[in-house]
XYZ file of N, CA and C in Angstrom:
741
model
N 0.861 -1.078 -0.002
C -0.060 0.021 -0.004
C 0.747 1.266 -0.021
N 0.721 2.090 -0.996
C 1.453 3.269 -1.042
C 1.253 4.372 0.136
N 2.247 5.006 0.521
C 2.170 5.916 1.576
C 2.764 7.195 1.046
N 2.256 7.733 0.041
C 2.970 8.848 -0.489
C 4.169 8.579 -1.415
N 4.432 9.511 -2.509
C 5.572 9.163 -3.412
C 5.029 8.258 -4.445
N 6.047 7.518 -4.976
C 5.831 6.557 -5.937
C 5.154 5.222 -5.344
N 4.039 4.861 -5.535
C 3.401 3.551 -5.108
C 4.251 2.280 -5.334
N 5.110 2.341 -6.308
C 5.785 1.165 -6.728
C 7.173 1.101 -6.064
N 7.402 2.156 -5.200
C 8.675 2.174 -4.525
C 8.601 1.379 -3.441
N 9.651 0.503 -3.024
C 9.656 -0.337 -1.699
C 9.796 0.692 -0.588
N 10.440 1.817 -0.774
C 10.470 2.621 0.487
C 9.291 3.256 0.792
N 8.313 3.178 -0.085
C 7.098 3.764 0.251
C 5.916 2.776 0.517
N 6.319 1.444 0.970
C 5.115 0.519 1.124
C 5.258 0.083 2.589
N 4.157 -0.394 2.932
C 4.156 -1.077 4.191
C 3.231 -2.288 4.023
N 3.423 -3.228 4.998
C 2.764 -4.426 4.731
C 2.228 -4.916 6.171
N 0.858 -5.731 6.059
C 0.155 -5.973 7.040
C 0.689 -7.533 7.473
N 1.020 -7.590 8.734
C 1.352 -8.988 9.153
C 0.717 -9.383 10.554
N 0.642 -10.365 10.906
C -0.135 -10.842 12.355
C 0.511 -12.206 12.771
N 0.174 -12.400 13.855
C 0.485 -13.766 14.588
C -0.897 -14.457 15.133
N -1.090 -15.556 14.922
C -2.297 -16.146 15.331
C -1.936 -17.174 16.375
N -2.801 -17.519 17.279
C -2.600 -18.320 18.369
C -3.664 -19.526 18.511
N -3.523 -20.703 19.051
C -4.505 -21.628 19.271
C -5.575 -21.035 19.968
N -6.793 -21.080 19.628
C -7.939 -20.343 20.247
C -8.139 -20.561 21.639
N -8.067 -21.776 21.996
C -8.356 -22.288 23.476
C -7.171 -21.613 24.389
N -5.919 -21.814 23.894
C -4.812 -21.198 24.628
C -4.866 -19.633 24.801
N -5.215 -18.905 23.654
C -5.435 -17.500 23.636
C -6.617 -17.146 24.555
N -7.844 -17.662 24.609
C -8.845 -17.443 25.231
C -8.554 -17.489 26.837
N -7.700 -18.515 27.209
C -7.482 -18.783 28.492
C -6.406 -17.745 29.074
N -5.568 -17.174 28.305
C -4.607 -16.366 28.451
C -5.244 -15.083 28.689
N -6.173 -14.657 27.965
C -6.861 -13.413 27.985
C -7.609 -13.459 29.417
N -8.473 -14.457 29.564
C -9.134 -14.544 30.951
C -8.074 -14.262 32.039
N -6.993 -15.026 32.035
C -5.997 -14.750 33.277
C -5.458 -13.154 33.165
N -5.353 -12.497 32.038
C -4.915 -11.205 31.964
C -6.131 -10.317 32.344
N -7.417 -10.596 32.118
C -8.412 -9.749 32.644
C -8.563 -10.019 34.234
N -8.254 -11.326 34.667
C -8.421 -11.519 35.999
C -7.642 -10.742 36.750
N -6.381 -10.418 36.279
C -5.329 -9.677 36.982
C -5.682 -8.244 37.084
N -6.868 -7.733 36.319
C -7.233 -6.409 36.259
C -6.813 -5.643 34.907
N -6.547 -6.315 33.866
C -6.452 -5.785 32.528
C -7.864 -5.386 31.970
N -7.844 -4.236 31.355
C -9.043 -3.741 30.693
C -8.631 -3.050 29.341
N -9.861 -2.877 28.455
C -9.554 -2.385 27.156
C -10.354 -1.074 27.110
N -10.560 -0.335 28.256
C -11.178 0.760 28.124
C -10.767 2.047 27.157
N -9.595 1.915 26.832
C -9.095 2.981 25.756
C -9.408 2.631 24.419
N -9.713 1.551 24.243
C -10.272 0.963 22.789
C -11.389 1.685 22.420
N -11.512 2.265 21.343
C -12.772 2.854 20.850
C -13.563 2.100 19.976
N -12.996 0.906 19.500
C -13.859 0.037 18.530
C -14.509 0.862 17.360
N -13.727 1.639 16.860
C -14.201 2.429 15.805
C -14.560 1.517 14.557
N -15.681 1.803 13.991
C -16.175 1.138 12.802
C -17.127 1.991 12.047
N -16.746 2.134 10.767
C -17.601 2.938 9.731
C -17.595 4.405 10.370
N -16.501 4.808 10.859
C -16.488 6.316 11.242
C -17.142 6.585 12.802
N -17.615 5.620 13.501
C -18.142 5.732 14.893
C -17.860 4.799 15.838
N -18.096 5.010 17.111
C -17.893 4.019 18.068
C -19.266 3.254 18.415
N -19.202 2.025 18.906
C -20.468 1.326 19.193
C -21.259 2.132 20.399
N -22.520 1.954 20.403
C -23.251 2.482 21.484
C -23.338 1.609 22.715
N -23.488 1.953 24.003
C -23.546 1.097 24.957
C -24.515 0.029 24.825
N -25.731 0.115 24.110
C -26.516 -0.823 23.859
C -26.064 -1.958 22.741
N -25.148 -1.409 21.860
C -24.525 -2.432 20.900
C -23.377 -3.347 21.493
N -22.766 -2.543 22.537
C -21.606 -3.253 23.214
C -21.584 -3.084 24.630
N -22.492 -3.775 25.307
C -22.637 -3.697 26.825
C -21.322 -4.214 27.466
N -21.148 -3.826 28.696
C -19.896 -4.216 29.555
C -20.288 -5.470 30.178
N -19.335 -6.369 30.407
C -19.487 -7.657 31.139
C -19.384 -7.396 32.619
N -18.952 -6.334 33.084
C -18.800 -6.108 34.523
C -19.061 -4.628 34.889
N -19.392 -4.411 36.124
C -19.500 -3.125 36.775
C -18.230 -2.727 37.524
N -18.041 -1.449 37.456
C -16.860 -1.008 38.333
C -15.630 -0.650 37.498
N -14.488 -0.656 37.975
C -13.402 -0.162 37.228
C -12.754 -1.391 36.302
N -12.784 -2.536 36.739
C -12.231 -3.669 35.891
C -12.889 -4.887 36.421
N -12.573 -5.970 35.797
C -13.254 -7.273 36.059
C -12.265 -8.133 36.740
N -11.303 -7.722 37.622
C -10.280 -8.284 38.243
C -10.950 -9.443 39.162
N -10.501 -10.593 39.162
C -10.851 -11.628 40.253
C -11.943 -12.396 39.503
N -12.378 -12.086 38.351
C -13.510 -13.129 37.812
C -12.997 -14.339 37.586
N -14.040 -15.297 37.647
C -13.753 -16.672 37.534
C -13.844 -17.044 35.949
N -13.286 -18.092 35.537
C -13.501 -18.558 34.154
C -14.881 -18.768 33.839
N -15.762 -19.239 34.688
C -17.184 -19.493 34.320
C -17.782 -18.166 34.170
N -17.427 -17.051 34.950
C -18.027 -15.757 34.801
C -17.621 -15.149 33.459
N -16.308 -15.440 32.941
C -15.779 -14.934 31.912
C -16.339 -15.465 30.561
N -16.751 -16.767 30.782
C -17.478 -17.566 29.635
C -18.885 -17.212 29.732
N -19.606 -16.936 30.678
C -21.043 -16.802 30.767
C -21.438 -15.277 30.110
N -20.495 -14.358 30.085
C -20.781 -13.121 29.515
C -21.194 -13.110 27.809
N -22.270 -13.028 27.500
C -22.687 -13.047 26.005
C -21.800 -11.847 25.168
N -21.521 -10.875 25.779
C -20.819 -9.646 25.199
C -19.332 -9.539 25.335
N -18.811 -10.735 25.872
C -17.369 -10.754 25.972
C -16.554 -10.797 24.692
N -15.810 -9.666 24.362
C -14.951 -9.717 23.159
C -14.046 -10.510 22.925
N -13.695 -11.338 23.983
C -12.836 -12.293 23.967
C -13.158 -13.608 22.948
N -14.573 -13.769 22.935
C -15.019 -14.633 21.965
C -14.757 -14.340 20.658
N -14.174 -15.276 19.829
C -13.887 -15.165 18.448
C -13.015 -13.878 18.158
N -12.188 -13.558 19.190
C -11.367 -12.291 18.898
C -10.520 -12.273 17.713
N -9.969 -13.340 17.291
C -9.175 -13.259 16.327
C -9.883 -13.082 14.838
N -10.982 -13.661 14.817
C -11.792 -13.558 13.608
C -12.287 -12.119 13.549
N -12.761 -11.596 14.628
C -13.380 -10.179 14.844
C -12.351 -9.175 14.303
N -11.074 -9.423 14.896
C -9.989 -8.305 14.657
C -9.361 -8.482 13.153
N -9.607 -9.466 12.345
C -9.086 -9.759 11.089
C -10.281 -9.467 9.983
N -11.520 -9.559 10.472
C -12.446 -9.258 9.643
C -12.839 -7.815 9.265
N -13.637 -7.539 8.224
C -14.186 -6.195 8.008
C -15.491 -6.099 8.500
N -15.526 -5.619 9.719
C -16.956 -5.498 10.393
C -17.847 -4.708 9.757
N -17.499 -3.743 8.990
C -18.415 -2.973 8.217
C -19.382 -3.839 7.337
N -19.054 -4.945 6.936
C -19.928 -5.761 6.142
C -20.933 -6.392 6.879
N -20.900 -6.360 8.154
C -22.139 -6.861 9.061
C -22.651 -5.849 9.851
N -22.396 -4.630 9.501
C -23.028 -3.459 10.408
C -22.239 -3.102 11.713
N -21.049 -3.376 11.737
C -20.069 -3.279 12.818
C -20.761 -4.010 14.041
N -21.134 -3.455 14.941
C -21.447 -3.990 16.379
C -23.003 -4.148 16.491
N -23.623 -3.665 15.443
C -25.268 -3.802 15.523
C -25.611 -5.162 15.161
N -25.813 -6.003 16.047
C -26.240 -7.415 16.154
C -27.532 -7.611 15.327
N -28.333 -6.658 15.178
C -29.653 -6.731 14.497
C -29.503 -6.492 12.974
N -28.400 -6.147 12.550
C -28.301 -5.629 11.057
C -28.476 -6.955 10.341
N -28.003 -8.189 10.438
C -28.312 -9.308 9.740
C -28.488 -10.512 10.672
N -29.045 -11.535 10.178
C -29.189 -12.687 10.976
C -27.830 -13.297 11.569
N -27.764 -13.739 12.723
C -26.450 -14.179 13.408
C -25.740 -15.069 12.656
N -26.385 -16.202 12.104
C -25.745 -17.243 11.364
C -25.057 -16.724 10.071
N -25.728 -15.732 9.378
C -25.109 -15.304 8.181
C -23.895 -14.209 8.610
N -24.172 -13.620 9.596
C -23.026 -12.651 10.153
C -21.849 -13.406 10.413
N -21.932 -14.564 11.110
C -20.806 -15.337 11.281
C -20.169 -15.915 10.122
N -20.892 -16.305 9.159
C -20.312 -16.788 7.873
C -19.519 -15.561 7.253
N -20.156 -14.427 7.132
C -19.547 -13.329 6.590
C -18.200 -12.798 7.292
N -18.320 -12.684 8.527
C -16.986 -12.369 9.238
C -16.047 -13.369 8.998
N -16.246 -14.843 9.229
C -15.304 -15.850 8.887
C -14.541 -15.740 7.559
N -15.385 -15.625 6.483
C -14.826 -15.502 5.086
C -13.993 -14.328 4.946
N -14.584 -13.146 5.537
C -13.833 -11.773 5.506
C -12.401 -11.898 6.074
N -12.265 -12.503 7.394
C -11.067 -12.921 8.082
C -10.113 -13.778 7.367
N -10.671 -14.883 6.737
C -9.877 -15.723 5.779
C -9.237 -14.986 4.573
N -10.067 -14.191 3.921
C -9.546 -13.348 2.943
C -8.313 -12.310 3.153
N -8.545 -11.682 4.422
C -7.618 -10.626 4.843
C -6.303 -11.411 5.250
N -6.530 -12.571 5.709
C -5.302 -13.336 6.364
C -4.445 -13.726 4.980
N -5.361 -14.450 4.102
C -4.507 -14.698 2.882
C -3.813 -13.587 2.205
N -4.458 -12.527 2.133
C -3.733 -11.358 1.403
C -2.811 -10.604 2.191
N -2.443 -11.135 3.341
C -1.238 -10.569 4.044
C -0.088 -11.084 3.676
N 0.947 -10.115 3.594
C 2.191 -10.390 3.096
C 2.928 -11.753 3.930
N 2.639 -11.537 5.349
C 3.119 -12.529 6.232
C 2.303 -12.692 7.296
N 1.947 -13.929 7.836
C 1.499 -14.158 9.222
C 2.257 -15.360 9.702
N 2.258 -15.492 10.918
C 2.768 -16.734 11.842
C 1.884 -17.322 12.720
N 2.369 -18.280 13.181
C 1.636 -19.188 14.256
C 2.374 -19.259 15.491
N 2.042 -19.009 16.702
C 2.754 -18.917 17.845
C 3.397 -20.435 18.243
N 2.593 -21.463 17.802
C 2.912 -22.875 18.218
C 4.014 -23.294 17.154
N 4.304 -22.647 16.249
C 5.496 -22.985 15.160
C 6.510 -21.599 15.113
N 7.179 -21.381 16.202
C 8.041 -20.400 16.286
C 9.226 -20.442 15.138
N 9.818 -21.543 15.142
C 10.841 -21.546 14.088
C 10.469 -21.425 12.665
N 9.436 -22.199 12.402
C 8.815 -21.980 10.996
C 8.375 -20.478 10.630
N 7.774 -19.857 11.706
C 7.387 -18.490 11.727
C 8.651 -17.429 11.547
N 9.713 -17.910 12.198
C 10.952 -17.116 11.934
C 11.344 -17.218 10.464
N 11.416 -18.509 10.062
C 11.979 -18.726 8.760
C 11.111 -18.081 7.644
N 9.739 -18.039 7.758
C 8.990 -17.478 6.692
C 9.143 -16.058 6.712
N 9.186 -15.470 8.045
C 9.492 -13.957 7.997
C 10.621 -13.706 7.362
N 11.780 -14.310 7.660
C 13.154 -14.021 6.983
C 13.174 -14.039 5.538
N 12.620 -15.217 5.128
C 12.424 -15.441 3.595
C 11.512 -14.435 2.846
N 10.495 -14.024 3.571
C 9.540 -13.141 2.912
C 10.053 -11.775 2.756
N 10.787 -11.253 3.890
C 11.205 -9.876 3.841
C 12.784 -9.778 3.581
N 13.400 -10.955 3.296
C 14.944 -10.879 3.105
C 15.613 -10.172 4.379
N 15.353 -10.593 5.441
C 15.784 -10.080 6.767
C 16.450 -11.242 7.489
N 17.181 -11.003 8.326
C 17.761 -12.107 9.348
C 17.775 -11.579 10.702
N 17.144 -12.538 11.614
C 17.158 -12.158 13.088
C 18.405 -12.565 13.719
N 18.830 -11.711 14.599
C 20.150 -11.988 15.306
C 20.092 -13.300 16.031
N 18.963 -13.711 16.802
C 18.846 -14.964 17.411
C 17.721 -15.607 17.084
N 17.705 -17.030 16.989
C 16.695 -17.925 16.761
C 15.446 -17.737 17.686
N 14.277 -17.760 17.131
C 13.038 -17.613 17.914
C 12.879 -19.129 18.838
N 12.508 -18.781 20.141
C 12.351 -19.956 21.008
C 10.823 -20.311 21.239
N 10.844 -21.553 21.198
C 9.440 -22.158 21.482
C 9.201 -22.124 22.911
N 8.249 -21.298 23.334
C 7.729 -21.389 24.791
C 6.426 -21.962 24.869
N 6.411 -23.187 25.482
C 5.227 -23.736 25.795
C 4.566 -23.801 27.158
N 5.438 -23.233 28.031
C 4.917 -23.131 29.532
C 4.364 -21.668 29.675
N 3.408 -21.405 29.192
C 2.670 -19.998 29.233
C 1.769 -20.054 30.410
N 1.198 -18.943 30.595
C 0.070 -18.878 31.662
C -0.990 -19.734 31.389
N -1.398 -19.853 30.068
C -2.521 -20.493 29.540
C -2.297 -22.008 29.764
N -1.019 -22.444 29.566
C -0.669 -23.797 29.873
C -0.777 -24.327 31.137
N -0.613 -23.325 32.099
C -0.746 -23.545 33.525
C -2.103 -23.711 34.163
N -3.164 -23.379 33.382
C -4.476 -23.487 33.702
C -5.063 -24.892 33.653
N -5.451 -25.353 34.823
C -6.010 -26.806 34.679
C -7.484 -26.625 34.439
N -7.882 -27.241 33.273
C -9.339 -27.270 32.953
C -9.771 -28.590 32.510
N -11.035 -28.974 32.714
C -11.437 -30.115 32.267
C -11.847 -30.222 30.850
N -12.313 -31.421 30.400
C -12.645 -31.549 28.852
C -13.904 -30.865 28.638
N -14.951 -30.805 29.618
C -16.135 -30.183 29.223
C -15.896 -28.509 29.054
N -15.032 -27.918 29.981
C -14.516 -26.529 29.898
C -13.880 -26.219 28.559
N -13.100 -27.193 28.136
C -12.421 -27.023 26.852
C -13.528 -26.915 25.659
N -14.305 -27.869 25.701
C -15.334 -28.035 24.637
C -16.213 -26.778 24.742
N -16.462 -26.195 25.842
C -17.362 -24.980 26.006
C -16.439 -23.772 25.439
N -15.154 -23.734 25.627
C -14.269 -22.638 25.138
C -14.296 -22.701 23.510
N -14.210 -24.054 23.092
C -14.191 -24.202 21.642
C -15.420 -23.816 21.058
N -16.633 -24.023 21.770
C -17.933 -23.645 21.089
C -18.099 -22.134 21.127
N -17.603 -21.495 22.257
C -17.644 -20.123 22.248
C -16.703 -19.409 21.160
N -15.683 -20.053 20.761
C -14.766 -19.578 19.738
C -14.666 -20.339 18.504
N -15.959 -20.696 18.120
C -16.040 -21.619 16.847
C -15.632 -20.976 15.617
N -15.741 -19.689 15.531
C -15.182 -19.175 14.207
C -13.683 -18.991 14.228
N -13.071 -18.641 15.444
C -11.600 -18.652 15.702
C -11.050 -20.166 15.310
N -11.818 -21.199 15.852
C -11.409 -22.614 15.690
C -11.275 -22.800 14.150
N -12.374 -22.324 13.288
C -12.396 -22.621 11.983
C -11.139 -21.722 11.207
N -10.981 -20.539 11.625
C -9.920 -19.795 11.112
C -8.611 -20.291 11.342
N -8.376 -20.820 12.552
C -6.971 -21.347 12.903
C -6.688 -22.657 11.988
N -7.726 -23.464 11.808
C -7.533 -24.583 10.955
C -7.217 -24.145 9.413
N -7.947 -23.175 9.061
C -7.479 -22.608 7.702
C -6.059 -22.112 7.732
N -5.802 -21.219 8.882
C -4.426 -20.571 8.941
C -3.310 -21.708 8.947
N -3.603 -22.791 9.682
C -2.422 -23.803 9.736
C -2.264 -24.440 8.396
N -3.241 -24.576 7.697
C -3.039 -25.365 6.188
C -2.409 -24.180 5.381
N -2.867 -23.013 5.508
C -2.160 -21.835 4.518
C -0.900 -21.805 5.046
N -0.488 -21.890 6.306
C 0.890 -21.542 6.822
C 1.850 -22.568 6.298
N 1.370 -23.942 6.396
C 2.114 -24.990 5.750
C 2.332 -24.931 4.292
N 1.317 -24.478 3.718
C 1.625 -24.207 2.240
C 2.747 -23.365 1.896
N 2.562 -22.108 2.565
C 3.636 -21.082 2.404
C 5.068 -21.592 2.843
N 5.014 -22.378 4.019
C 6.225 -22.759 4.330
C 6.991 -23.820 3.356
N 6.001 -24.711 2.876
C 6.723 -25.662 1.934
C 7.085 -24.948 0.506
N 6.335 -23.859 0.240
C 6.689 -23.334 -1.109
C 7.947 -22.600 -0.834
N 8.280 -21.912 0.273
C 9.705 -21.251 0.358
C 10.725 -22.307 0.546
N 10.417 -23.447 1.231
C 11.503 -24.351 1.336
C 11.872 -25.050 -0.081
N 10.865 -25.162 -1.050
C 11.120 -25.530 -2.305
C 11.934 -24.577 -3.138
N 11.643 -23.313 -2.901
C 12.445 -22.116 -3.506
C 13.848 -22.359 -3.057
N 14.024 -22.338 -1.660
C 15.289 -22.603 -1.369
C 16.079 -23.678 -1.819
N 15.515 -24.806 -1.950
C 16.220 -26.103 -2.464
C 16.632 -25.695 -3.803
N 15.540 -25.163 -4.732
C 15.780 -24.900 -6.058
C 17.141 -23.838 -6.355
N 17.048 -22.824 -5.403
C 18.043 -21.879 -5.443
C 19.505 -22.387 -5.138
N 19.473 -23.408 -4.349
C 20.802 -23.949 -3.715
C 21.120 -24.943 -4.701
N 20.340 -25.552 -5.489
C 20.863 -26.426 -6.634
C 21.353 -25.537 -7.722
N 20.856 -24.453 -8.035
C 21.193 -23.521 -8.963
C 22.689 -22.975 -8.601
N 22.830 -22.619 -7.412
C 24.151 -21.991 -6.852
C 25.119 -23.230 -6.975
N 24.888 -24.528 -6.520
C 25.898 -25.579 -6.536
C 26.171 -25.871 -8.062
N 25.316 -25.800 -8.959
C 25.546 -25.963 -10.395
C 26.569 -24.827 -10.876
N 26.304 -23.866 -10.586
C 27.097 -22.563 -10.913
C 28.609 -22.683 -10.397
N 28.567 -23.227 -9.195
C 30.016 -23.371 -8.586
C 30.691 -24.358 -9.180
N 29.902 -25.551 -9.438
C 30.698 -26.644 -10.188
C 31.186 -26.154 -11.554
N 30.272 -25.278 -12.191
C 30.618 -24.875 -13.605
C 31.877 -23.996 -13.626
N 31.956 -23.140 -12.585
C 32.911 -22.251 -12.324
C 34.247 -23.021 -12.029
N 34.279 -24.085 -11.284
C 35.215 -24.903 -10.783
C 35.904 -25.627 -12.102
N 35.024 -26.221 -12.745
C 35.508 -26.825 -14.107
C 36.192 -25.853 -15.121
N 35.530 -24.662 -15.224
C 36.206 -23.563 -15.986
C 37.569 -23.190 -15.648
N 37.848 -23.049 -14.228
C 39.049 -22.675 -13.719
C 40.178 -23.835 -13.947
N 39.677 -25.005 -13.906
C 40.536 -26.294 -14.140
C 41.000 -26.317 -15.736
N 40.243 -25.823 -16.608
C 40.526 -26.006 -18.014
C 41.885 -24.950 -18.485
N 42.129 -24.044 -17.577
C 43.094 -23.035 -17.851
C 44.292 -23.158 -16.850
N 45.528 -23.090 -17.393
C 46.653 -23.125 -16.354
C 46.461 -21.935 -15.484
N 47.086 -22.197 -14.303
C 46.803 -21.155 -13.340
C 47.592 -19.853 -13.794
N 48.784 -19.765 -14.403
C 49.441 -18.516 -15.050
C 48.628 -17.702 -16.061
N 47.595 -18.492 -16.721
C 46.963 -17.831 -17.709
C 45.617 -17.183 -17.075
N 45.207 -17.473 -15.845
C 44.069 -16.879 -15.373
C 44.221 -15.660 -14.497
N 43.722 -14.658 -14.770
C 43.796 -13.423 -14.175
C 42.901 -13.109 -13.057
N 43.355 -12.516 -11.826
C 42.627 -12.129 -10.721
C 41.701 -13.398 -10.461
N 42.277 -14.461 -10.117
C 41.620 -15.660 -9.531
C 40.770 -15.251 -8.426
N 39.482 -15.791 -8.297
C 38.688 -15.460 -7.175
C 37.949 -14.371 -7.138
N 38.153 -13.616 -8.234
C 37.472 -12.309 -8.300
C 36.607 -12.201 -9.606
N 36.130 -13.548 -10.091
C 35.150 -13.388 -11.188
C 33.983 -13.004 -10.738
N 33.229 -12.216 -11.413
C 31.638 -11.803 -10.970
C 30.763 -13.009 -11.031
N 30.018 -13.216 -9.881
C 29.141 -14.274 -9.970
C 27.596 -13.586 -9.730
N 26.759 -14.171 -10.286
C 25.245 -13.622 -10.094
C 24.850 -14.384 -8.820
N 24.188 -13.277 -8.180
C 23.584 -13.600 -6.689
C 22.064 -14.320 -6.873
N 22.134 -15.523 -7.027
C 20.865 -16.234 -7.066
C 20.109 -16.393 -5.864
N 20.597 -15.848 -4.615
C 19.950 -16.130 -3.403
C 19.158 -14.948 -2.978
N 19.092 -13.784 -3.947
C 18.262 -12.654 -3.558
C 16.798 -13.012 -3.665
N 15.929 -12.623 -2.836
C 14.598 -12.972 -2.631
C 13.748 -11.836 -2.928
N 12.773 -12.198 -3.805
C 11.544 -11.082 -4.334
C 10.476 -11.481 -3.305
N 9.798 -10.456 -2.778
C 8.672 -10.591 -1.877
C 7.550 -10.941 -2.759
N 6.917 -12.150 -2.463
C 5.673 -12.660 -3.321
C 4.494 -11.799 -2.860
N 3.587 -11.655 -3.930
C 2.423 -11.048 -3.545
C 1.306 -12.169 -3.314
N 0.912 -12.559 -2.135
C -0.086 -13.659 -1.923
C -1.474 -13.389 -2.191
């Protein structure tokens, strides 16, 4: 997307990226965050140029925050924005009347939001998955031709992982986040496709590089050392440069 100047110039472009997380783990993590007193009071939830009315977006609690809420209370609030948060934040809410739940039937609203979130995710230059940190790093580096100083670490001992919940509760969380569950399944499949594609490109480029090196080596052997000028300074083409793909 151009930001002034020549729209075809790399210096004038920016790219949308995001990280997705397993919906159950993400939901439990947000509950623990809210339980410690976190709020999103400063979020305006702007959509189509306006903020939602109190009737469109009621609060789940009274007072300054929801600290100390139980998981059951967190799940029982029908207005909890933690439900399907990843779909809601990726989708174009203006397609469904923003936060006006009476704009279209609930089932159709859910379908439109999910398809919008999938489309926007697919159109992003890059997205990663927190459960695949190394692959996420690899994709980021290959997509933007950058290199991180340190490798990503896979942390599995998160606050969400420390929450002891039974199977019925997990099923309830999955039900509350059904759209996020569907989006995450789609994201994992798309993520693996992108990863495999980049791996194939790497292997192909490495084969080309190896073939060029062998050709140069044979070419050097065909001439006596004294007849070859400036050995080791022959120009070689950089086959490892990466072009950002438009997904």
